[in-house]
XYZ file of N, CA and C in Angstrom:
849
model
N -9.795 33.299 -9.323
C -9.654 32.475 -8.128
C -8.259 32.751 -7.590
N -8.361 32.756 -6.168
C -7.035 33.039 -5.403
C -6.145 31.813 -5.508
N -4.859 31.845 -5.661
C -4.082 30.770 -5.662
C -4.241 29.939 -4.471
N -4.182 28.477 -4.850
C -4.500 27.700 -3.766
C -3.151 27.341 -2.800
N -3.647 27.178 -1.614
C -2.633 27.086 -0.394
C -1.687 26.298 -0.615
N -1.939 25.228 -1.179
C -0.835 24.144 -1.482
C 0.350 24.707 -2.499
N -0.109 25.487 -3.250
C 1.078 26.085 -4.208
C 2.041 27.347 -3.874
N 1.359 27.805 -2.532
C 2.170 29.041 -1.954
C 2.627 28.738 -0.639
N 2.320 27.603 0.278
C 2.985 27.399 1.350
C 3.768 26.196 1.510
N 4.713 26.037 2.392
C 5.334 24.746 2.482
C 4.493 23.560 3.080
N 4.608 22.377 2.856
C 3.813 21.261 3.319
C 3.562 21.412 5.014
N 4.603 21.832 5.505
C 4.564 21.981 7.123
C 3.480 22.972 7.404
N 3.739 24.305 6.718
C 2.777 25.268 6.843
C 1.358 25.105 6.602
N 1.146 24.506 5.531
C -0.201 23.959 5.030
C -0.631 22.853 5.894
N -0.061 22.028 6.386
C -0.499 20.977 7.490
C -1.044 21.731 8.720
N -0.266 22.935 8.958
C -0.744 23.445 10.417
C -1.938 24.192 10.096
N -2.182 24.457 8.922
C -3.518 25.510 8.551
C -4.804 24.538 8.315
N -4.504 23.333 8.217
C -5.726 22.299 7.939
C -6.449 22.188 9.510
N -7.825 22.246 9.108
C -8.442 21.618 10.276
C -8.458 20.297 10.569
N -8.880 19.795 11.733
C -8.797 18.469 12.254
C -9.538 17.591 11.191
N -10.714 18.009 10.846
C -11.515 17.332 9.826
C -10.646 17.186 8.582
N -9.934 18.310 8.040
C -9.242 17.894 6.782
C -8.074 17.224 7.013
N -7.423 17.182 8.316
C -6.228 16.071 8.490
C -6.779 14.792 8.428
N -7.810 14.698 9.202
C -8.207 13.268 9.155
C -8.754 12.604 7.776
N -9.344 13.677 6.904
C -9.657 13.513 5.549
C -8.454 13.056 4.854
N -7.320 13.606 5.004
C -6.042 13.065 4.369
C -5.609 11.594 4.435
N -6.329 11.167 5.839
C -5.675 9.733 5.951
C -6.936 8.769 5.488
N -8.175 9.368 4.694
C -8.957 8.657 4.338
C -9.084 8.203 2.666
N -8.908 6.951 2.355
C -9.021 6.211 1.038
C -10.236 5.835 0.735
N -10.830 6.279 -0.395
C -12.020 5.530 -1.059
C -11.779 4.845 -2.048
N -12.960 4.067 -2.494
C -12.916 3.161 -3.631
C -14.406 3.140 -4.146
N -14.367 3.076 -5.511
C -15.759 3.145 -6.325
C -16.465 1.916 -5.578
N -17.744 1.845 -5.293
C -18.274 0.754 -4.642
C -19.769 0.610 -5.552
N -19.932 1.572 -6.363
C -21.359 1.205 -7.187
C -21.043 0.532 -8.455
N -22.305 0.372 -9.053
C -22.087 -0.502 -10.351
C -21.263 -0.064 -11.549
N -21.331 1.541 -11.505
C -20.705 2.320 -12.601
C -19.713 3.243 -11.866
N -18.770 3.986 -12.402
C -17.942 4.974 -12.011
C -18.755 6.047 -11.784
N -19.563 6.529 -12.729
C -20.510 7.744 -12.507
C -21.276 7.716 -11.334
N -21.832 6.390 -11.084
C -22.602 6.556 -9.861
C -21.422 6.608 -8.540
N -20.400 6.055 -8.546
C -19.429 6.102 -7.452
C -19.105 7.558 -7.424
N -18.904 8.248 -8.415
C -18.273 9.696 -8.430
C -19.666 10.356 -7.722
N -20.635 10.050 -7.698
C -21.890 10.993 -7.145
C -21.607 11.082 -5.754
N -20.964 9.864 -5.147
C -20.926 9.912 -3.814
C -19.396 10.541 -3.321
N -18.479 10.172 -4.267
C -17.165 10.607 -3.840
C -16.588 12.185 -4.066
N -17.289 12.693 -5.228
C -17.000 13.882 -5.309
C -17.340 14.947 -4.334
N -18.499 14.877 -3.634
C -18.824 15.851 -2.731
C -17.835 15.726 -1.363
N -17.399 14.514 -1.230
C -16.659 14.179 -0.181
C -15.172 14.966 -0.266
N -14.753 14.901 -1.865
C -13.558 15.460 -2.073
C -13.640 17.028 -1.820
N -14.650 17.627 -2.251
C -14.861 19.158 -2.115
C -15.003 19.406 -0.739
N -15.213 18.533 0.216
C -15.420 18.830 1.653
C -14.033 18.519 2.510
N -13.166 17.993 1.647
C -11.834 18.053 2.240
C -11.774 16.540 3.087
N -12.644 15.607 2.653
C -12.648 14.430 3.384
C -11.957 13.022 2.763
N -11.188 13.415 1.653
C -10.498 12.325 0.936
C -8.991 12.727 0.765
N -8.018 11.761 0.763
C -6.664 11.949 0.586
C -6.379 11.098 -0.453
N -6.864 9.980 -0.777
C -6.417 8.896 -1.788
C -7.547 8.290 -2.191
N -7.624 7.673 -3.334
C -8.442 6.913 -3.914
C -7.933 5.639 -4.753
N -8.521 4.529 -4.588
C -7.906 3.289 -5.207
C -8.995 2.871 -6.199
N -8.509 1.660 -6.917
C -9.364 0.890 -7.812
C -9.854 2.101 -8.982
N -9.317 3.200 -9.189
C -9.666 3.928 -10.482
C -8.589 4.054 -11.201
N -8.440 3.811 -12.479
C -7.113 3.932 -13.335
C -7.664 4.385 -14.574
N -6.453 4.770 -15.469
C -6.847 5.290 -16.750
C -6.774 6.880 -16.520
N -5.810 7.619 -17.168
C -5.802 9.036 -17.021
C -7.022 9.596 -17.434
N -7.928 9.218 -18.325
C -9.047 9.789 -18.890
C -10.177 9.772 -17.487
N -10.019 8.800 -16.498
C -10.818 8.813 -15.666
C -10.190 9.617 -14.352
N -8.889 9.621 -14.028
C -8.394 10.251 -13.077
C -8.250 11.623 -13.264
N -7.977 12.261 -14.257
C -7.943 13.606 -14.333
C -8.968 14.433 -13.926
N -10.281 14.216 -14.337
C -11.180 14.935 -13.939
C -11.398 15.027 -12.393
N -11.246 13.876 -11.622
C -11.253 13.818 -10.362
C -10.209 14.605 -9.786
N -9.027 14.411 -10.370
C -7.937 15.228 -9.724
C -8.409 16.930 -9.842
N -8.922 17.185 -10.807
C -9.061 18.619 -11.236
C -10.059 19.223 -10.159
N -11.047 18.422 -9.508
C -11.897 18.844 -8.435
C -10.961 19.048 -7.357
N -10.157 18.174 -7.197
C -9.213 18.504 -5.718
C -8.522 19.694 -5.833
N -7.982 19.736 -7.037
C -7.007 21.003 -7.347
C -7.753 22.237 -7.466
N -8.907 22.202 -7.923
C -9.576 23.567 -8.296
C -10.819 23.869 -7.532
N -11.467 22.793 -6.790
C -12.484 23.286 -5.890
C -12.592 23.036 -4.538
N -11.388 22.710 -3.984
C -10.992 22.825 -2.619
C -9.934 24.065 -2.088
N -10.226 24.274 -0.831
C -9.421 25.443 -0.442
C -7.988 25.172 -0.382
N -7.674 23.928 0.200
C -6.288 23.586 0.378
C -5.587 23.231 -1.098
N -6.264 22.621 -2.045
C -5.791 22.100 -3.398
C -4.783 21.092 -3.136
N -4.716 20.306 -2.465
C -3.984 19.137 -2.094
C -4.107 18.014 -3.148
N -3.181 17.837 -4.046
C -3.608 16.598 -4.833
C -3.942 15.327 -4.291
N -4.887 14.570 -4.901
C -5.165 13.197 -4.617
C -4.006 12.240 -5.084
N -4.003 11.042 -4.129
C -3.139 10.067 -4.484
C -3.793 8.921 -4.893
N -3.584 8.457 -6.261
C -4.554 7.448 -6.923
C -3.553 6.143 -6.798
N -4.194 4.963 -6.319
C -3.475 3.967 -6.104
C -4.235 2.614 -6.813
N -3.444 1.630 -7.084
C -3.949 0.565 -7.730
C -3.018 -0.566 -7.462
N -3.771 -1.651 -7.448
C -2.933 -2.977 -7.611
C -2.294 -3.498 -8.673
N -0.870 -3.201 -8.966
C -0.136 -3.791 -9.951
C 0.915 -4.754 -9.393
N 0.411 -5.986 -9.566
C 1.149 -7.156 -9.069
C 2.013 -7.579 -9.975
N 1.551 -8.022 -11.363
C 2.444 -8.581 -12.232
C 2.115 -7.888 -13.648
N 2.512 -6.611 -13.502
C 2.546 -5.864 -14.827
C 1.278 -4.966 -15.009
N 1.149 -3.924 -15.743
C 0.023 -2.963 -15.717
C -0.471 -2.948 -17.306
N 0.059 -2.618 -18.160
C -0.442 -2.796 -19.409
C 0.405 -3.872 -20.141
N 1.851 -4.048 -19.861
C 2.565 -5.276 -20.261
C 2.625 -6.234 -19.148
N 2.058 -7.329 -19.466
C 1.818 -8.248 -18.526
C 2.946 -9.461 -18.289
N 3.452 -9.692 -17.036
C 4.466 -10.605 -16.856
C 4.159 -11.736 -15.995
N 4.540 -12.786 -15.971
C 4.028 -13.815 -15.113
C 3.551 -13.406 -13.608
N 2.790 -14.085 -12.879
C 2.401 -13.672 -11.610
C 3.769 -13.893 -10.706
N 3.600 -13.333 -9.536
C 4.874 -13.284 -8.734
C 5.521 -14.768 -8.381
N 4.603 -15.705 -8.099
C 5.011 -16.979 -7.942
C 5.878 -17.525 -8.939
N 5.319 -17.216 -10.293
C 5.771 -17.893 -11.391
C 7.109 -16.921 -11.726
N 7.143 -15.773 -11.644
C 8.265 -15.015 -11.923
C 9.412 -15.354 -10.851
N 9.142 -15.548 -9.763
C 10.107 -15.942 -8.731
C 10.746 -17.363 -9.167
N 10.155 -18.010 -9.853
C 10.892 -19.384 -10.064
C 12.165 -18.913 -11.071
N 12.190 -18.118 -11.635
C 13.337 -17.584 -12.474
C 14.622 -17.487 -11.593
N 14.538 -17.089 -10.189
C 15.343 -16.892 -9.367
C 16.471 -15.765 -9.978
N 16.023 -14.674 -10.433
C 16.691 -13.589 -11.194
C 16.352 -12.308 -10.370
N 16.935 -11.755 -9.395
C 16.572 -10.500 -8.844
C 16.576 -9.442 -10.016
N 17.561 -9.393 -10.962
C 17.648 -8.396 -11.910
C 16.407 -8.216 -12.746
N 15.904 -9.355 -13.025
C 14.740 -9.684 -13.713
C 13.425 -8.969 -12.951
N 13.488 -9.388 -11.762
C 12.365 -8.902 -10.872
C 12.389 -7.237 -10.729
N 13.522 -6.873 -10.786
C 13.566 -5.375 -10.615
C 13.045 -4.624 -11.993
N 13.789 -5.395 -13.080
C 13.318 -4.617 -14.701
C 11.841 -4.761 -14.654
N 11.056 -5.777 -14.338
C 9.745 -5.929 -14.616
C 9.012 -4.908 -13.768
N 9.369 -4.579 -12.372
C 9.124 -3.701 -11.562
C 9.073 -2.226 -12.192
N 10.404 -2.045 -12.861
C 10.427 -0.691 -13.449
C 9.616 -0.798 -14.482
N 9.482 -1.718 -15.343
C 8.573 -1.241 -16.512
C 7.074 -1.185 -15.922
N 6.616 -1.933 -15.209
C 5.104 -1.575 -14.589
C 5.158 -0.339 -13.843
N 6.107 0.236 -13.259
C 6.000 1.626 -12.942
C 5.904 2.678 -13.887
N 6.784 2.600 -14.831
C 6.638 3.517 -16.037
C 5.389 3.505 -16.716
N 4.619 2.412 -16.678
C 3.400 2.506 -17.554
C 2.319 2.864 -16.497
N 2.412 2.732 -15.224
C 1.477 2.996 -14.113
C 1.661 4.430 -13.913
N 2.816 5.041 -13.686
C 2.927 6.575 -13.699
C 2.617 7.257 -14.608
N 2.482 6.738 -16.038
C 2.031 7.429 -17.054
C 0.626 7.591 -16.799
N -0.081 6.709 -16.272
C -1.539 6.675 -16.400
C -1.998 7.297 -14.903
N -1.100 8.421 -14.540
C -1.444 9.147 -13.277
C -1.624 8.387 -11.715
N -1.058 7.222 -11.591
C -1.303 6.277 -10.713
C 0.177 6.501 -9.773
N -0.016 6.723 -8.509
C 1.013 7.282 -7.546
C 1.613 6.100 -6.732
N 0.807 5.244 -6.487
C 1.185 4.079 -5.708
C 0.508 2.730 -6.079
N 1.138 1.658 -5.934
C 0.841 0.230 -6.108
C 0.822 -0.484 -4.790
N -0.019 -1.311 -4.898
C -0.191 -2.400 -3.432
C 0.539 -3.582 -3.709
N 1.867 -3.128 -3.906
C 3.193 -4.595 -4.197
C 4.304 -3.653 -3.782
N 5.131 -4.583 -3.407
C 5.062 -6.277 -3.678
C 4.520 -6.810 -2.341
N 3.814 -7.901 -2.559
C 3.280 -8.881 -1.730
C 4.543 -9.775 -1.082
N 4.751 -9.733 0.148
C 6.149 -10.490 0.839
C 5.430 -11.297 1.715
N 4.422 -12.045 1.526
C 4.293 -13.041 2.378
C 4.626 -14.337 2.136
N 5.588 -14.899 3.238
C 6.083 -16.200 2.928
C 4.744 -17.197 3.285
N 4.611 -18.163 2.032
C 3.544 -19.122 2.262
C 3.902 -20.545 2.030
N 3.530 -21.298 3.025
C 4.017 -22.751 3.043
C 2.671 -23.696 3.023
N 1.629 -23.385 2.898
C 0.438 -24.151 2.905
C -0.278 -23.767 1.697
N -0.334 -25.029 0.734
C -0.948 -24.957 -0.605
C -2.216 -24.702 -0.449
N -3.064 -24.812 0.520
C -4.522 -24.698 0.652
C -4.730 -23.094 0.604
N -3.854 -22.259 0.840
C -3.871 -20.974 1.069
C -4.293 -20.068 -0.214
N -5.389 -19.484 -0.391
C -5.697 -19.183 -1.889
C -4.824 -17.987 -2.426
N -4.008 -17.341 -1.812
C -3.469 -16.271 -2.275
C -2.041 -16.544 -2.629
N -1.483 -17.899 -2.515
C -0.077 -18.155 -2.986
C 0.397 -17.752 -4.333
N -0.370 -17.471 -5.257
C 0.155 -16.811 -6.519
C 0.604 -15.700 -6.454
N 0.326 -14.839 -5.463
C 0.545 -13.630 -5.357
C 1.820 -13.277 -4.798
N 2.560 -14.403 -4.182
C 3.672 -14.183 -3.331
C 4.909 -14.890 -3.817
N 6.296 -14.819 -3.459
C 7.234 -15.356 -3.660
C 7.671 -16.755 -3.417
N 6.549 -17.318 -2.515
C 6.873 -18.727 -2.443
C 6.864 -19.094 -1.003
N 7.808 -20.071 -0.689
C 7.976 -20.572 0.777
C 9.148 -20.119 1.370
N 10.480 -19.770 0.764
C 11.820 -19.346 1.158
C 11.783 -17.935 1.769
N 12.182 -17.707 2.912
C 12.413 -16.373 3.396
C 13.396 -15.501 2.648
N 14.521 -16.378 2.284
C 15.745 -15.648 1.506
C 15.277 -15.225 0.330
N 14.689 -16.286 -0.451
C 14.333 -15.731 -2.108
C 13.179 -14.217 -1.735
N 12.164 -14.533 -0.790
C 11.262 -13.386 -0.631
C 11.950 -12.234 -0.395
N 12.939 -12.322 0.578
C 14.052 -11.050 0.801
C 14.662 -10.431 -0.481
N 15.163 -11.303 -1.259
C 15.769 -10.879 -2.523
C 14.596 -10.310 -3.314
N 13.499 -10.933 -3.252
C 12.353 -10.249 -4.191
C 11.952 -8.812 -3.634
N 11.883 -8.908 -2.278
C 11.460 -7.511 -1.724
C 12.259 -6.390 -2.202
N 13.676 -6.589 -2.040
C 14.650 -5.640 -2.400
C 14.491 -5.353 -3.945
N 14.446 -6.095 -4.881
C 14.231 -6.015 -6.198
C 13.177 -5.095 -6.668
N 11.904 -5.486 -6.051
C 10.601 -4.944 -6.312
C 10.447 -3.614 -5.885
N 11.034 -3.360 -4.896
C 11.085 -1.881 -4.019
C 11.789 -0.913 -5.143
N 13.225 -1.349 -5.459
C 13.908 -0.629 -6.153
C 13.374 -0.273 -7.726
N 12.784 -1.516 -8.126
C 12.278 -1.395 -9.546
C 11.142 -0.402 -9.452
N 10.117 -0.320 -8.620
C 8.954 0.419 -8.420
C 9.405 1.840 -8.245
N 10.273 2.272 -7.416
C 10.540 3.358 -6.759
C 11.648 4.127 -7.248
N 12.643 3.241 -8.117
C 13.548 4.064 -8.766
C 14.740 4.138 -7.680
N 15.264 5.469 -7.399
C 16.423 5.750 -6.820
C 16.107 5.937 -5.255
N 14.697 6.109 -5.072
C 14.470 6.386 -3.495
C 13.438 7.302 -3.309
N 13.067 7.686 -1.997
C 12.057 8.530 -1.826
C 11.813 9.911 -2.423
N 13.162 10.465 -3.016
C 13.053 11.943 -3.485
C 12.949 11.701 -5.120
N 12.051 11.093 -5.665
C 11.828 11.029 -6.938
C 10.792 12.329 -7.317
N 10.728 12.329 -8.716
C 9.914 13.370 -9.258
C 9.010 12.706 -10.334
N 8.166 13.288 -10.635
C 7.150 13.018 -11.795
C 7.882 12.253 -13.221
N 9.099 13.031 -13.539
C 9.912 12.686 -14.545
C 10.606 11.095 -14.392
N 10.676 10.669 -13.259
C 11.270 9.540 -13.090
C 10.512 8.138 -13.497
N 9.156 8.752 -13.522
C 8.150 7.401 -13.748
C 8.390 6.329 -13.025
N 8.065 6.468 -11.959
C 8.171 5.599 -10.703
C 6.935 5.564 -9.867
N 6.520 4.712 -9.107
C 5.624 4.604 -8.127
C 6.108 4.263 -6.973
N 5.225 4.838 -5.929
C 5.572 4.447 -4.624
C 5.031 2.724 -4.297
N 5.865 2.297 -3.640
C 5.686 0.839 -3.249
C 5.050 0.681 -2.093
N 4.396 -0.572 -1.811
C 3.655 -0.880 -0.544
C 3.912 -2.376 -0.106
N 4.834 -2.695 0.789
C 5.135 -4.093 1.305
C 3.950 -4.556 1.846
N 3.283 -5.800 1.605
C 2.077 -6.251 2.210
C 2.427 -7.839 2.221
N 1.907 -8.479 3.222
C 0.934 -7.942 4.459
C 1.599 -8.413 5.646
N 2.003 -6.913 6.352
C 2.814 -7.152 7.487
C 1.932 -7.850 8.674
N 2.117 -8.697 9.317
C 3.255 -9.788 8.764
C 2.594 -11.141 9.289
N 3.160 -12.171 8.659
C 2.710 -13.612 8.717
C 1.397 -14.069 8.372
N 0.966 -13.151 7.078
C -0.377 -13.443 6.529
C -0.425 -14.619 5.956
N 0.522 -15.144 5.398
C 0.680 -16.451 4.745
C 0.602 -17.491 5.707
N 0.780 -17.342 7.058
C 0.578 -18.328 8.119
C -0.475 -18.737 8.663
N -1.578 -18.286 8.021
C -3.196 -18.507 8.531
C -3.548 -19.841 8.799
N -4.126 -20.295 9.918
C -4.489 -21.601 10.252
C -5.097 -22.224 9.291
N -4.790 -23.408 8.796
C -5.405 -24.381 7.914
C -5.335 -23.815 6.698
N -4.667 -22.645 6.114
C -4.668 -21.987 4.888
C -5.884 -21.400 4.580
N -6.683 -20.940 5.608
C -7.892 -20.260 5.409
C -7.753 -18.885 5.362
N -7.977 -18.174 4.616
C -7.930 -16.765 4.477
C -8.584 -16.104 5.510
N -8.019 -14.866 6.125
C -8.771 -14.108 7.153
C -8.711 -14.930 8.562
N -8.172 -16.188 8.779
C -8.204 -16.825 9.730
C -7.037 -16.282 10.542
N -7.048 -16.826 11.904
C -5.989 -16.531 12.772
C -4.817 -17.088 12.774
N -3.734 -16.475 13.097
C -2.106 -16.795 13.076
C -1.817 -16.928 14.526
N -1.073 -18.038 14.828
C -0.311 -18.480 16.003
C 0.641 -19.002 15.684
N 1.878 -18.431 15.722
C 3.379 -19.056 15.551
C 4.220 -18.762 16.589
N 5.375 -19.288 16.634
C 6.376 -18.999 17.847
C 6.806 -17.461 17.236
N 7.657 -17.070 18.443
C 8.335 -15.890 18.168
C 9.529 -16.145 17.242
N 10.217 -17.142 17.409
C 11.523 -17.447 16.519
C 10.942 -17.675 15.102
N 9.794 -18.451 14.815
C 9.367 -18.417 13.368
C 9.101 -17.255 13.000
N 8.440 -16.273 13.705
C 8.028 -15.004 13.134
C 9.322 -14.189 12.698
N 10.221 -14.132 13.531
C 11.519 -13.491 13.348
C 12.480 -14.052 12.265
N 12.590 -15.452 12.111
C 13.304 -15.857 11.331
C 12.770 -16.311 9.720
N 11.376 -16.408 9.646
C 10.558 -16.685 8.395
C 9.896 -15.489 7.881
N 9.208 -14.665 8.859
C 8.057 -14.035 8.150
C 8.470 -12.437 8.136
N 9.517 -12.088 9.031
C 9.680 -10.581 8.930
C 10.963 -10.230 8.152
N 11.907 -11.051 7.960
C 13.083 -10.686 7.038
C 12.701 -9.906 5.944
N 11.817 -10.325 5.049
C 11.520 -9.873 3.990
C 10.936 -8.305 3.981
N 10.142 -8.157 5.144
C 9.579 -6.924 5.265
C 10.753 -5.997 5.856
N 11.771 -6.389 6.657
C 12.922 -5.562 7.018
C 13.773 -5.071 5.779
N 13.938 -5.954 4.962
C 14.457 -5.868 3.714
C 13.784 -4.703 2.885
N 12.598 -4.858 2.656
C 11.997 -3.688 2.065
C 12.135 -2.408 2.600
N 11.988 -2.412 4.082
C 12.409 -1.087 4.651
C 13.801 -0.629 4.192
N 14.718 -1.396 4.337
C 16.256 -1.144 4.181
C 16.107 -0.457 2.548
N 15.374 -1.151 1.890
C 15.543 -0.804 0.365
C 14.681 0.653 0.237
N 14.197 1.079 1.074
C 13.372 2.328 0.956
C 11.940 2.356 0.929
N 11.242 1.285 1.083
C 9.906 1.181 0.720
C 9.001 2.314 1.370
N 8.060 2.984 0.374
C 7.304 4.037 0.946
C 6.154 4.034 1.947
N 5.814 2.610 1.756
C 4.536 2.145 2.792
C 4.608 0.982 3.016
N 3.851 0.280 4.188
C 3.659 -1.093 4.529
C 2.170 -1.113 4.903
N 1.778 -2.398 4.571
C 0.195 -2.483 4.517
C 0.061 -3.718 5.709
N -0.121 -3.252 6.963
C -0.637 -4.557 7.932
C -1.743 -5.399 7.533
N -1.543 -6.499 7.872
C -2.450 -7.637 7.472
C -3.742 -7.675 7.995
N -4.688 -8.171 7.352
C -6.019 -8.436 8.045
C -6.033 -9.158 9.463
N -5.362 -10.226 9.590
C -5.141 -11.031 10.461
C -4.896 -10.850 11.737
N -5.093 -11.476 12.956
C -4.625 -11.378 14.347
C -3.585 -12.281 14.381
N -2.380 -11.761 15.160
C -1.337 -12.434 15.539
C -1.385 -12.969 16.948
N -1.447 -14.170 17.324
C -1.845 -14.353 18.658
C -2.568 -13.583 19.455
N -3.979 -13.421 18.720
C -4.925 -12.574 19.335
C -4.918 -11.292 18.962
N -3.804 -10.665 18.450
C -3.772 -9.119 18.362
C -3.922 -8.852 16.899
N -5.054 -8.076 16.526
C -4.821 -7.884 15.251
C -3.865 -6.927 14.509
N -3.182 -7.104 13.410
C -1.972 -6.299 12.921
C -2.109 -4.891 13.009
N -3.320 -4.550 12.532
C -3.827 -3.073 12.549
C -3.618 -2.477 13.800
N -3.457 -3.175 15.011
C -3.534 -2.437 16.153
C -2.379 -3.068 16.800
N -1.263 -3.638 16.376
C -0.027 -4.365 17.020
C 1.018 -3.429 17.073
N 1.063 -2.379 18.138
C 1.914 -1.569 18.292
C 3.509 -1.961 18.525
N 3.476 -3.411 18.965
C 4.790 -3.884 19.149
C 5.634 -4.008 17.818
N 4.946 -4.726 16.637
C 5.559 -4.737 15.501
C 5.349 -3.481 14.790
N 4.157 -2.560 14.874
C 4.191 -1.539 13.724
C 5.246 -0.334 14.352
N 5.188 -0.305 15.692
C 6.027 0.787 16.154
C 7.430 0.367 16.582
N 7.304 -0.512 17.810
C 8.507 -0.896 18.383
C 9.438 -1.735 17.369
N 9.001 -2.546 16.526
C 9.905 -3.062 15.573
C 10.384 -2.214 14.357
N 9.261 -2.043 13.364
C 9.510 -1.206 12.179
C 9.976 -0.067 12.314
N 9.309 0.851 13.075
C 9.869 2.207 13.275
C 11.161 2.334 14.080
N 10.969 1.919 15.058
C 12.009 2.131 16.135
C 13.350 1.158 15.859
N 13.392 -0.055 15.545
C 14.481 -1.075 15.502
C 14.848 -0.835 14.027
N 13.862 -0.919 13.030
C 14.297 -0.935 11.564
C 14.539 0.435 10.856
N 14.001 1.373 11.476
C 13.763 2.697 11.063
C 12.815 3.196 9.713
N 11.927 2.448 9.748
C 10.856 2.968 8.962
C 10.053 4.105 8.962
N 10.390 4.679 8.165
C 9.887 6.370 7.882
C 8.559 6.659 7.099
N 8.419 5.499 6.430
C 7.023 5.831 5.497
C 5.607 5.809 6.253
N 4.642 5.365 5.546
C 3.266 5.489 5.843
C 2.679 4.034 5.907
N 1.726 3.810 6.917
C 0.947 2.512 6.971
C -0.350 2.697 6.339
N -0.529 1.684 5.589
C -1.847 1.770 4.833
C -2.707 0.703 4.983
N -3.738 0.877 5.944
C -4.540 -0.413 6.278
C -5.148 -0.931 5.108
N -5.529 -2.531 5.292
C -5.687 -3.273 4.185
C -7.348 -3.082 4.006
N -7.586 -2.540 2.989
C -9.312 -2.289 2.650
C -10.059 -1.860 4.049
N -10.917 -2.599 4.529
C -11.646 -2.215 5.793
C -11.209 -2.658 7.190
N -9.847 -3.013 6.895
C -9.025 -3.607 8.201
C -9.430 -2.646 9.642
N -9.329 -1.231 9.277
C -9.715 -0.469 10.544
C -11.177 -0.682 11.118
N -12.000 -0.552 10.235
C -13.510 -1.129 10.769
C -13.669 -2.545 11.192
N -12.734 -3.428 10.760
C -12.608 -4.538 11.367
C -12.036 -5.115 12.674
N -11.575 -3.752 13.118
C -11.122 -4.019 14.486
C -12.415 -4.036 15.478
N -13.573 -3.531 15.055
C -14.745 -3.792 15.867
C -14.932 -5.327 16.103
N -15.079 -6.042 15.147
C -15.436 -7.474 15.296
C -14.551 -8.029 15.992
N -13.014 -7.668 15.722
C -11.874 -8.137 16.570
C -12.139 -8.101 17.879
N -13.066 -7.048 18.314
C -13.204 -6.889 19.828
C -11.845 -5.608 20.311
N -11.434 -4.999 19.324
C -10.455 -3.933 19.647
C -11.026 -2.742 19.913
N -12.281 -2.430 19.161
C -12.910 -1.092 19.222
C -14.305 -1.296 19.648
N -14.968 -0.409 20.089
C -16.453 -0.369 20.380
C -17.168 -0.125 19.107
N -16.848 0.783 18.436
C -17.560 1.121 17.133
C -16.567 1.991 16.259
N -16.826 2.311 14.963
C -16.203 2.803 13.999
C -15.462 4.041 14.267
N -16.256 4.909 15.248
C -15.792 6.150 15.454
C -14.712 6.150 16.619
């Protein structure tokens, strides 16, 4: 078999050789949706072979990941490795308190060390990215996701952001597999914890001052710590869905803060731009 393109070309040259369909495929993240992994793979593997998949979530364990990665490396023309992603919120094999409980220790060094431990265990299982840390400042106890965040204080959450990004990612974006680190994903950008009446998926309507003083600082701290990715929130902010909020995603995060990583939409958030009224259909 001929040498795969990904092993003989620079990333820039390879990208230029990919078709538009393959480039779009690299942006596509799939998840097992059937009752068993075997049933899901019957749908996923053909799409991998066709170059329609760039990453996969919710599959873990090297014994499950390796056969799928082998298809990407040996049965596609480009042989671009898949990224496997997983929610590692409070440990992988070694479990620590949930983020709200761990934050109560007010010990950034501890937060960094537990993230580093999770990164070692996760990377050893062939997972490349974790959907953490969750940096939503939450002040309404009715909100059902408070246990996943660092609480009500933006300064504590800012310190938590820095510690977790450094723990997960090690020295920075130029890591290697030997470092036993994973890419971090700061979520949910932004003000997801300020949903109306504590109702998940509800709208958010707050002042600009509140946004900049309470909800944005932890994400800026994550960017300054070198976070690899950011996940926009499901919600709309003042009527604008975050997945389509050019002001915050582009003008603020990229241009003002210098964020150079990737955005990862939250599950079906792009599709949900249709019921938000921002898109006519999923195409």
